[in-house]
mmCIF file of C-alpha atoms in Angstrom:
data_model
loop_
_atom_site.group_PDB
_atom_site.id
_atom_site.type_symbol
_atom_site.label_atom_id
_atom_site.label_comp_id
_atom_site.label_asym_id
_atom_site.label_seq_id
_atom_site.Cartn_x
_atom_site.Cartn_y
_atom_site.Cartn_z
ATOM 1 C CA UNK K 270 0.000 0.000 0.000
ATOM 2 C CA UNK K 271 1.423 3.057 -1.286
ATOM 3 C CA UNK K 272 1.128 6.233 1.110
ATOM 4 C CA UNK K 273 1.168 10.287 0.209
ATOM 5 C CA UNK K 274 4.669 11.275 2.272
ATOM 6 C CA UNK K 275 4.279 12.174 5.624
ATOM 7 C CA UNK K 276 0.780 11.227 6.267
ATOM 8 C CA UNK K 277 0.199 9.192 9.151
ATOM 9 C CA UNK K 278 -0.419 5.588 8.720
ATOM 10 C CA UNK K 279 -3.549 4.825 9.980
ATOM 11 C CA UNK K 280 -5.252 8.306 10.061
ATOM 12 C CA UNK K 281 -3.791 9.167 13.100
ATOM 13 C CA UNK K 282 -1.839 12.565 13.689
ATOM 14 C CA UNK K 283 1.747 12.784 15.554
ATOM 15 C CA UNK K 284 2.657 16.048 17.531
ATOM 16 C CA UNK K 285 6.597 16.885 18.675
ATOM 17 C CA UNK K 286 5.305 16.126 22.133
ATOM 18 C CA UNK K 287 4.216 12.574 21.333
ATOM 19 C CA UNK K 288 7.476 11.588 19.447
ATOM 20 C CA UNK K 289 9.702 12.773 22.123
ATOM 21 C CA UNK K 290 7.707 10.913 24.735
ATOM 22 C CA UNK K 291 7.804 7.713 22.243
ATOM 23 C CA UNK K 292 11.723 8.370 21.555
ATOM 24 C CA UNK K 293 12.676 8.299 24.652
ATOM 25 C CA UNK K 294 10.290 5.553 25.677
ATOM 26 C CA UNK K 295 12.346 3.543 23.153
ATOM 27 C CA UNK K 296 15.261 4.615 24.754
ATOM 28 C CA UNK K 297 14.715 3.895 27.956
ATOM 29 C CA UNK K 298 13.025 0.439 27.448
ATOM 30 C CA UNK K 299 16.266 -1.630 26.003
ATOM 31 C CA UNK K 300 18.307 0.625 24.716
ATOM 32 C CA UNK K 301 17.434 0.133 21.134
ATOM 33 C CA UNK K 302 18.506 1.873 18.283
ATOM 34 C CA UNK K 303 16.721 4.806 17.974
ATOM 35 C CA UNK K 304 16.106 4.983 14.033
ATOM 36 C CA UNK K 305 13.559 7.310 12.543
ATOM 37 C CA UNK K 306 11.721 4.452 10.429
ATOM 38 C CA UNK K 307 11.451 2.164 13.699
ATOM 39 C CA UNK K 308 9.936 5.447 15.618
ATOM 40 C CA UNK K 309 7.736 5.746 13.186
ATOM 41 C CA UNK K 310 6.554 2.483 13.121
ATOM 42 C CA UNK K 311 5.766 2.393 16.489
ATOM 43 C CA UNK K 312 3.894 5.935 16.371
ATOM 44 C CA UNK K 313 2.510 4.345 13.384
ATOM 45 C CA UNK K 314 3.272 7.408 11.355
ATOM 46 C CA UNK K 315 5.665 7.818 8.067
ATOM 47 C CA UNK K 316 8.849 8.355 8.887
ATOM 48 C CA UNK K 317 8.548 12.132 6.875
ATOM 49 C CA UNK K 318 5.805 12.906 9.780
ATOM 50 C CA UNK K 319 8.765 12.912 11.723
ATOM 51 C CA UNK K 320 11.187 14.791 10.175
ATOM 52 C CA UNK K 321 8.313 17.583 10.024
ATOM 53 C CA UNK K 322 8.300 17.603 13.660
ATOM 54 C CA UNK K 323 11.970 17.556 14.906
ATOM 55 C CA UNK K 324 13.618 17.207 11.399
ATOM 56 C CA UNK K 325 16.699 14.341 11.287
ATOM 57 C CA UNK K 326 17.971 11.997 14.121
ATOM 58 C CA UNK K 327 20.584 15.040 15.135
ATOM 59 C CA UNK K 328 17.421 17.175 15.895
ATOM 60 C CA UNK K 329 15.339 14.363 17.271
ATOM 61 C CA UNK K 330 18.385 13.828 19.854
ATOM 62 C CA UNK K 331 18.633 17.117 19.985
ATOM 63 C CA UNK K 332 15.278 17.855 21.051
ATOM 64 C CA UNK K 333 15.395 14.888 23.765
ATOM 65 C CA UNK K 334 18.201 16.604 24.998
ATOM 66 C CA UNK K 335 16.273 19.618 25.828
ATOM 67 C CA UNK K 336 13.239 17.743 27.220
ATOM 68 C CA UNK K 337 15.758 15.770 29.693
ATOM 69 C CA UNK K 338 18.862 18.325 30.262
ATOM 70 C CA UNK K 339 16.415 22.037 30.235
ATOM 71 C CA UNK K 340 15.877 21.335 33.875
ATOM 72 C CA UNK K 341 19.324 21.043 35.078
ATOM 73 C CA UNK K 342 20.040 24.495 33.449
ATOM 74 C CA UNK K 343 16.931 25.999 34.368
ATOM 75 C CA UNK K 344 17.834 25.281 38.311
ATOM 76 C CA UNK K 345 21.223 26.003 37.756
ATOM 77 C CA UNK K 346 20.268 29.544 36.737
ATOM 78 C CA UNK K 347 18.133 29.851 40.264
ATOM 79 C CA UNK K 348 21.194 28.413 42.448
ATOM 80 C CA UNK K 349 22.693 31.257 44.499
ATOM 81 C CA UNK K 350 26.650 31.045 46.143
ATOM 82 C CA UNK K 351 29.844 31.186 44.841
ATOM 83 C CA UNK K 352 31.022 28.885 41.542
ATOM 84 C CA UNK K 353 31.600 25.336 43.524
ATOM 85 C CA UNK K 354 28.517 25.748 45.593
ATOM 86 C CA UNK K 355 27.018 26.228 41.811
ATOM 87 C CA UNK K 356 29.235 23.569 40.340
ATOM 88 C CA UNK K 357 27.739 20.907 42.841
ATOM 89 C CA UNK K 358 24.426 21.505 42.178
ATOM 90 C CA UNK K 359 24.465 21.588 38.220
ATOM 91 C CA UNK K 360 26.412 18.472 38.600
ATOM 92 C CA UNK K 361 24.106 17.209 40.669
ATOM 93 C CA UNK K 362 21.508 17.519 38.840
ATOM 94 C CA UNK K 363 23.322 16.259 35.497
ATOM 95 C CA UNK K 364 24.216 13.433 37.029
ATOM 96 C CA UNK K 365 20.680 12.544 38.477
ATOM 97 C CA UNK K 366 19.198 13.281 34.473
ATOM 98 C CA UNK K 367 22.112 11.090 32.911
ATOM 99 C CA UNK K 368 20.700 8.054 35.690
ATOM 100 C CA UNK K 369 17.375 8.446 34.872
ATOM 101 C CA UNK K 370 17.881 8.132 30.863
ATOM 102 C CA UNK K 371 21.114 6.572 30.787
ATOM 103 C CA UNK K 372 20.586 5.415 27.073
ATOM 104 C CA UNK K 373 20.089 9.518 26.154
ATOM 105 C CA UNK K 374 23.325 9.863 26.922
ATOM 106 C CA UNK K 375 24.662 7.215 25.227
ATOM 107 C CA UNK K 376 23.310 7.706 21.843
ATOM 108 C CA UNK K 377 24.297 11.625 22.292
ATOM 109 C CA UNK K 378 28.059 10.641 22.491
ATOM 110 C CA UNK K 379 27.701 8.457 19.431
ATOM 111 C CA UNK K 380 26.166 11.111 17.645
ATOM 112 C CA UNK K 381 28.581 14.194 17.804
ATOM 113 C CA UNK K 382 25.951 16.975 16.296
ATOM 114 C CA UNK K 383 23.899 16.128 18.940
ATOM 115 C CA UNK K 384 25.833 17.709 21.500
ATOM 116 C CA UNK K 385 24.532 21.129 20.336
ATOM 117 C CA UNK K 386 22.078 22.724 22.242
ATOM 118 C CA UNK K 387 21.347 21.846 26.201
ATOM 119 C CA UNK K 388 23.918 19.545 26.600
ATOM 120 C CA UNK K 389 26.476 21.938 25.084
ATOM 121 C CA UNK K 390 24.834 24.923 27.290
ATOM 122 C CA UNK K 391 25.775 22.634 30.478
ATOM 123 C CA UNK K 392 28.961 22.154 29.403
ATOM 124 C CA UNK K 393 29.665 26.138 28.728
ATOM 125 C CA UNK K 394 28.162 26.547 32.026
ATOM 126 C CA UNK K 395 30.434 24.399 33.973
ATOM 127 C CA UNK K 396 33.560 25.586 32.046
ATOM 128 C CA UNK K 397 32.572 29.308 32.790
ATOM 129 C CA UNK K 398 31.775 28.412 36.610
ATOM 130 C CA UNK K 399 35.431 26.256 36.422
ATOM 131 C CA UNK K 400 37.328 29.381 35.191
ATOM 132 C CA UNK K 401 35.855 31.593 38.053
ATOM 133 C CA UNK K 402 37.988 29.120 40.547
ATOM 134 C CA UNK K 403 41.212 27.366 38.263
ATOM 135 C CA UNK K 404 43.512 28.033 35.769
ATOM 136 C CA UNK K 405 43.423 24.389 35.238
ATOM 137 C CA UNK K 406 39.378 24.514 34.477
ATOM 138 C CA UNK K 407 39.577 22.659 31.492
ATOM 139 C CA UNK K 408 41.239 19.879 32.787
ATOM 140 C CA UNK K 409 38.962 20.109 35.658
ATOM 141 C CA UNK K 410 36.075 20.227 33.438
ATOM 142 C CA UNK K 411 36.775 16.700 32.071
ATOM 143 C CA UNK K 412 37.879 14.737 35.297
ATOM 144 C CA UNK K 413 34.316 16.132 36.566
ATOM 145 C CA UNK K 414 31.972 15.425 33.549
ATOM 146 C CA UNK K 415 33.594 12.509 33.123
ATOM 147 C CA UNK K 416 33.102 11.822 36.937
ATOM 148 C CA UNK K 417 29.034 12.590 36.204
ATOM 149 C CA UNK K 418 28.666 10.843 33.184
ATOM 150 C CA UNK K 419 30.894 7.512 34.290
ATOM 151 C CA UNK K 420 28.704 7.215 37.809
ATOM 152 C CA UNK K 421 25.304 8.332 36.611
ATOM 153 C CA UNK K 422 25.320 5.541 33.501
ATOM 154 C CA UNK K 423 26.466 3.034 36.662
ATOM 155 C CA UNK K 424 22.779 3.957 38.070
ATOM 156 C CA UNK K 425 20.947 1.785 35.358
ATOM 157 C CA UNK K 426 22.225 -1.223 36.903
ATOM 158 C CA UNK K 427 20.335 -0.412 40.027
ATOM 159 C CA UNK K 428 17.302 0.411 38.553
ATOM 160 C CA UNK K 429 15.308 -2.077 40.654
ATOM 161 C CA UNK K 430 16.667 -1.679 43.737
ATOM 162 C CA UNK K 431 15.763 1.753 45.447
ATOM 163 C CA UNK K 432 18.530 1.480 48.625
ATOM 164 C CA UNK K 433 21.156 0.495 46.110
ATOM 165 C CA UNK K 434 20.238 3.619 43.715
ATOM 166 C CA UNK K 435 19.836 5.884 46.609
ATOM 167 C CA UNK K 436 23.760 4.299 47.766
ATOM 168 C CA UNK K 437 24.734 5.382 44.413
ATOM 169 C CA UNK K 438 23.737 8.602 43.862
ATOM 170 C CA UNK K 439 25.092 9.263 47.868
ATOM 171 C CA UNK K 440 28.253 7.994 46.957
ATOM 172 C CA UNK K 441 28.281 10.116 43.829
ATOM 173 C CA UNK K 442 27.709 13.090 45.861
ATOM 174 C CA UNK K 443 30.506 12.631 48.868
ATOM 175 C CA UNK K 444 32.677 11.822 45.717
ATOM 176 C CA UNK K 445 31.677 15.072 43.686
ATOM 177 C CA UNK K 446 32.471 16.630 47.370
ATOM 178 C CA UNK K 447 35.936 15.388 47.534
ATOM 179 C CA UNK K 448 36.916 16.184 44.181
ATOM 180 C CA UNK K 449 35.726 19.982 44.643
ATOM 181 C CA UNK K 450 37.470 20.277 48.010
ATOM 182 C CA UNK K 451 40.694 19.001 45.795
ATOM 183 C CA UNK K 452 39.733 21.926 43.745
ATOM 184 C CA UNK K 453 39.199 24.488 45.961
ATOM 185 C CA UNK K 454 42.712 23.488 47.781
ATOM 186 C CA UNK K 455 44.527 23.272 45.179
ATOM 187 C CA UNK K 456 43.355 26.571 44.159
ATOM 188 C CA UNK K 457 44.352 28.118 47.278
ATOM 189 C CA UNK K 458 47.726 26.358 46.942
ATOM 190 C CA UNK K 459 48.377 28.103 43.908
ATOM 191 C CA UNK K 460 47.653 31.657 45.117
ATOM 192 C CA UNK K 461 50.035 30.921 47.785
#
């Protein structure tokens, strides 16, 4: 059965909201490839609908990006005290967002134009808040995404077991702690 382009399947209409909750779905459920003709599929759509919605796998990723990362920016920007107080928290929250849709994060760092955007913004943020406090802010800016992204993809292997997450993400945070009083001493060391 032959369809016109970008018509939906069975009648049915698509909006950006319901592919990005579908996408991620996807995601989330097993870590599948997320390819535009098996999103469609499942939305039951063409894939064209899609691309009129959030335009190629880049700006589908994109867009999920913004749905799951706009948060931690939008907090960050509310987060009073000095740059490692605000360091800790927009970590913090990264690292919680990278557990909850560890498989986001994956397919972002196999897709390099997909760092644009929110995940980029959080990076700029970091770096900006880093150079307030270091010389050595870009090195520091890679130990601690690294840090965030290495711990909060850990956290899908304690999905199902609440006290082990909650362990986790605790341990995450004294970590985080330890590595910003290294900063903030070796800082002062420096301006000694």
């Amino acid at each position: 059965m032959n369809r016109p382009r970008g018509r939906p399947a069975r009648g049915q209409g698509v909006s950006r909201d319901g592919i990005l909750s579908a996408a991620l779905a996807m995601l989330d459920e097993d870590g599948a490839q997320l390819g535009m003709r098996t999103l469609a599929a499942r939305l039951g759509v063409t894939p064209m609908s899609l691309y009129h919605h959030v335009g190629d796998r880049v700006g589908l990723l994109q867009a999920l990006s913004e749905r799951v990362y706009g948060a931690v920016l939008q907090e960050e920007a509310a987060t009073p005290g000095p740059p490692p107080v605000r360091i800790r928290a927009l970590l913090t929250r990264y690292h919680d967002a990278v557990g909850r849709h560890p498989q986001l994060t994956q397919a972002i760092f196999a897709e390099p134009g997909a760092f644009a955007g929110t995940a980029q913004r959080i990076t700029e943020r970091l770096t900006a808040q880093l150079a307030a406090c270091t010389p050595d802010y870009l090195l520091w800016r890679d130990i601690l995404v690294d840090h965030a992204h290495g711990s909060g993809l850990a956290l899908c292997a304690a999905r199902d077991d609440p006290a082990l997450l909650d362990s986790m993400r605790e341990g995450y945070r004294r970590a985080l702690d330890l590595l910003l009083e290294r900063l903030a001493s070796q800082d002062h060391g420096s301006a000694a």
